């Protein structure tokens, strides 16, 4: 089985352009998640974060992830109580 690699072209981006990469619903949520890292990330140049800042933001917050249904099934069948609670919560939300 071959694994696909998700490649992202890192370039100067606005907050709005970062939303789909990070899987966040709004700029307000992004601002809240970036708040603890403001000094580390630095100031934007105009409306844009530069390449290094975008790379840092993605590494700090992580890109959007797609989870395979088989992975969720294996978590549900696990005996770990924490994993069972997470799986139960995800089933209620879905």
PDB file of C-alpha atoms in Angstrom:
ATOM      1  CA  UNK A   1       0.000   0.000   0.000  1.00  0.00           C
ATOM      2  CA  UNK A   2       1.449   3.344  -0.979  1.00  0.00           C
ATOM      3  CA  UNK A   3       1.089   6.404   1.192  1.00  0.00           C
ATOM      4  CA  UNK A   4       0.193   9.758  -0.299  1.00  0.00           C
ATOM      5  CA  UNK A   5       2.188  12.735   0.863  1.00  0.00           C
ATOM      6  CA  UNK A   6       0.314  15.961   1.431  1.00  0.00           C
ATOM      7  CA  UNK A   7       2.545  18.742   0.187  1.00  0.00           C
ATOM      8  CA  UNK A   8       1.882  22.374   1.017  1.00  0.00           C
ATOM      9  CA  UNK A   9       3.499  25.222  -0.871  1.00  0.00           C
ATOM     10  CA  UNK A  10       4.638  27.667   1.781  1.00  0.00           C
ATOM     11  CA  UNK A  11       4.440  31.283   0.701  1.00  0.00           C
ATOM     12  CA  UNK A  12       3.445  34.593   2.222  1.00  0.00           C
ATOM     13  CA  UNK A  13      -0.145  34.135   3.405  1.00  0.00           C
ATOM     14  CA  UNK A  14      -2.940  36.055   5.049  1.00  0.00           C
ATOM     15  CA  UNK A  15      -4.837  34.661   8.013  1.00  0.00           C
ATOM     16  CA  UNK A  16      -7.765  33.889   5.717  1.00  0.00           C
ATOM     17  CA  UNK A  17      -5.507  31.822   3.425  1.00  0.00           C
ATOM     18  CA  UNK A  18      -4.219  29.825   6.427  1.00  0.00           C
ATOM     19  CA  UNK A  19      -7.705  28.733   7.551  1.00  0.00           C
ATOM     20  CA  UNK A  20      -8.229  25.793   5.132  1.00  0.00           C
ATOM     21  CA  UNK A  21      -4.673  24.527   5.661  1.00  0.00           C
ATOM     22  CA  UNK A  22      -5.117  24.460   9.435  1.00  0.00           C
ATOM     23  CA  UNK A  23      -8.729  23.263   9.254  1.00  0.00           C
ATOM     24  CA  UNK A  24     -10.056  26.174  11.299  1.00  0.00           C
ATOM     25  CA  UNK A  25     -13.522  27.699  10.813  1.00  0.00           C
ATOM     26  CA  UNK A  26     -12.780  31.413  11.293  1.00  0.00           C
ATOM     27  CA  UNK A  27     -10.131  34.075  11.777  1.00  0.00           C
ATOM     28  CA  UNK A  28     -11.400  34.545  15.339  1.00  0.00           C
ATOM     29  CA  UNK A  29     -10.490  30.935  16.176  1.00  0.00           C
ATOM     30  CA  UNK A  30      -7.105  31.341  14.474  1.00  0.00           C
ATOM     31  CA  UNK A  31      -6.388  34.486  16.511  1.00  0.00           C
ATOM     32  CA  UNK A  32      -7.226  32.617  19.718  1.00  0.00           C
ATOM     33  CA  UNK A  33      -4.900  29.734  18.818  1.00  0.00           C
ATOM     34  CA  UNK A  34      -2.048  32.072  17.794  1.00  0.00           C
ATOM     35  CA  UNK A  35      -2.296  34.251  20.934  1.00  0.00           C
ATOM     36  CA  UNK A  36       0.215  32.227  23.047  1.00  0.00           C
ATOM     37  CA  UNK A  37       2.760  32.249  20.203  1.00  0.00           C
ATOM     38  CA  UNK A  38       2.612  35.945  19.159  1.00  0.00           C
ATOM     39  CA  UNK A  39       6.141  36.791  20.311  1.00  0.00           C
ATOM     40  CA  UNK A  40       7.578  33.633  18.777  1.00  0.00           C
ATOM     41  CA  UNK A  41       5.881  34.178  15.396  1.00  0.00           C
ATOM     42  CA  UNK A  42       6.554  37.912  15.171  1.00  0.00           C
ATOM     43  CA  UNK A  43       4.667  40.681  13.391  1.00  0.00           C
ATOM     44  CA  UNK A  44       3.078  40.356   9.976  1.00  0.00           C
ATOM     45  CA  UNK A  45       4.314  42.442   7.070  1.00  0.00           C
ATOM     46  CA  UNK A  46       1.160  44.334   6.140  1.00  0.00           C
ATOM     47  CA  UNK A  47      -1.575  41.714   5.802  1.00  0.00           C
ATOM     48  CA  UNK A  48       0.831  38.818   5.208  1.00  0.00           C
ATOM     49  CA  UNK A  49       2.894  36.411   7.264  1.00  0.00           C
ATOM     50  CA  UNK A  50       6.172  35.637   5.472  1.00  0.00           C
ATOM     51  CA  UNK A  51       7.283  32.105   4.515  1.00  0.00           C
ATOM     52  CA  UNK A  52       9.169  31.395   7.753  1.00  0.00           C
ATOM     53  CA  UNK A  53       6.212  32.585   9.847  1.00  0.00           C
ATOM     54  CA  UNK A  54       3.754  30.443   7.859  1.00  0.00           C
ATOM     55  CA  UNK A  55       6.015  27.419   8.263  1.00  0.00           C
ATOM     56  CA  UNK A  56       6.238  28.081  12.019  1.00  0.00           C
ATOM     57  CA  UNK A  57       2.460  28.520  12.385  1.00  0.00           C
ATOM     58  CA  UNK A  58       1.780  25.251  10.550  1.00  0.00           C
ATOM     59  CA  UNK A  59       4.356  23.425  12.676  1.00  0.00           C
ATOM     60  CA  UNK A  60       2.894  24.867  15.904  1.00  0.00           C
ATOM     61  CA  UNK A  61      -0.792  24.320  15.152  1.00  0.00           C
ATOM     62  CA  UNK A  62      -0.463  21.401  12.751  1.00  0.00           C
ATOM     63  CA  UNK A  63      -2.166  20.997   9.386  1.00  0.00           C
ATOM     64  CA  UNK A  64      -5.698  19.696   8.980  1.00  0.00           C
ATOM     65  CA  UNK A  65      -5.780  15.914   9.301  1.00  0.00           C
ATOM     66  CA  UNK A  66      -7.949  13.280   7.665  1.00  0.00           C
ATOM     67  CA  UNK A  67      -8.422  10.155   9.777  1.00  0.00           C
ATOM     68  CA  UNK A  68      -9.168   6.803   8.176  1.00  0.00           C
ATOM     69  CA  UNK A  69     -12.393   5.088   9.313  1.00  0.00           C
ATOM     70  CA  UNK A  70     -10.414   1.919  10.133  1.00  0.00           C
ATOM     71  CA  UNK A  71      -8.341   3.929  12.603  1.00  0.00           C
ATOM     72  CA  UNK A  72     -11.495   5.094  14.375  1.00  0.00           C
ATOM     73  CA  UNK A  73     -12.833   1.519  14.490  1.00  0.00           C
ATOM     74  CA  UNK A  74      -9.597   0.282  16.056  1.00  0.00           C
ATOM     75  CA  UNK A  75      -9.810   3.035  18.687  1.00  0.00           C
ATOM     76  CA  UNK A  76     -13.407   2.066  19.501  1.00  0.00           C
ATOM     77  CA  UNK A  77     -12.346  -1.550  19.990  1.00  0.00           C
ATOM     78  CA  UNK A  78      -9.438  -0.553  22.234  1.00  0.00           C
ATOM     79  CA  UNK A  79      -9.512  -1.258  25.970  1.00  0.00           C
ATOM     80  CA  UNK A  80      -8.012   2.132  26.843  1.00  0.00           C
ATOM     81  CA  UNK A  81     -10.760   4.082  28.708  1.00  0.00           C
ATOM     82  CA  UNK A  82      -9.539   7.472  27.491  1.00  0.00           C
ATOM     83  CA  UNK A  83      -9.607   6.360  23.853  1.00  0.00           C
ATOM     84  CA  UNK A  84     -13.072   4.856  24.344  1.00  0.00           C
ATOM     85  CA  UNK A  85     -14.364   8.171  25.738  1.00  0.00           C
ATOM     86  CA  UNK A  86     -12.890  10.084  22.786  1.00  0.00           C
ATOM     87  CA  UNK A  87     -14.434   7.639  20.301  1.00  0.00           C
ATOM     88  CA  UNK A  88     -17.811   7.838  22.077  1.00  0.00           C
ATOM     89  CA  UNK A  89     -17.702  11.638  21.959  1.00  0.00           C
ATOM     90  CA  UNK A  90     -16.860  11.620  18.236  1.00  0.00           C
ATOM     91  CA  UNK A  91     -19.809   9.304  17.559  1.00  0.00           C
ATOM     92  CA  UNK A  92     -22.191  11.664  19.395  1.00  0.00           C
ATOM     93  CA  UNK A  93     -20.934  14.668  17.437  1.00  0.00           C
ATOM     94  CA  UNK A  94     -21.066  12.937  14.046  1.00  0.00           C
TER      95      UNK A  94
END
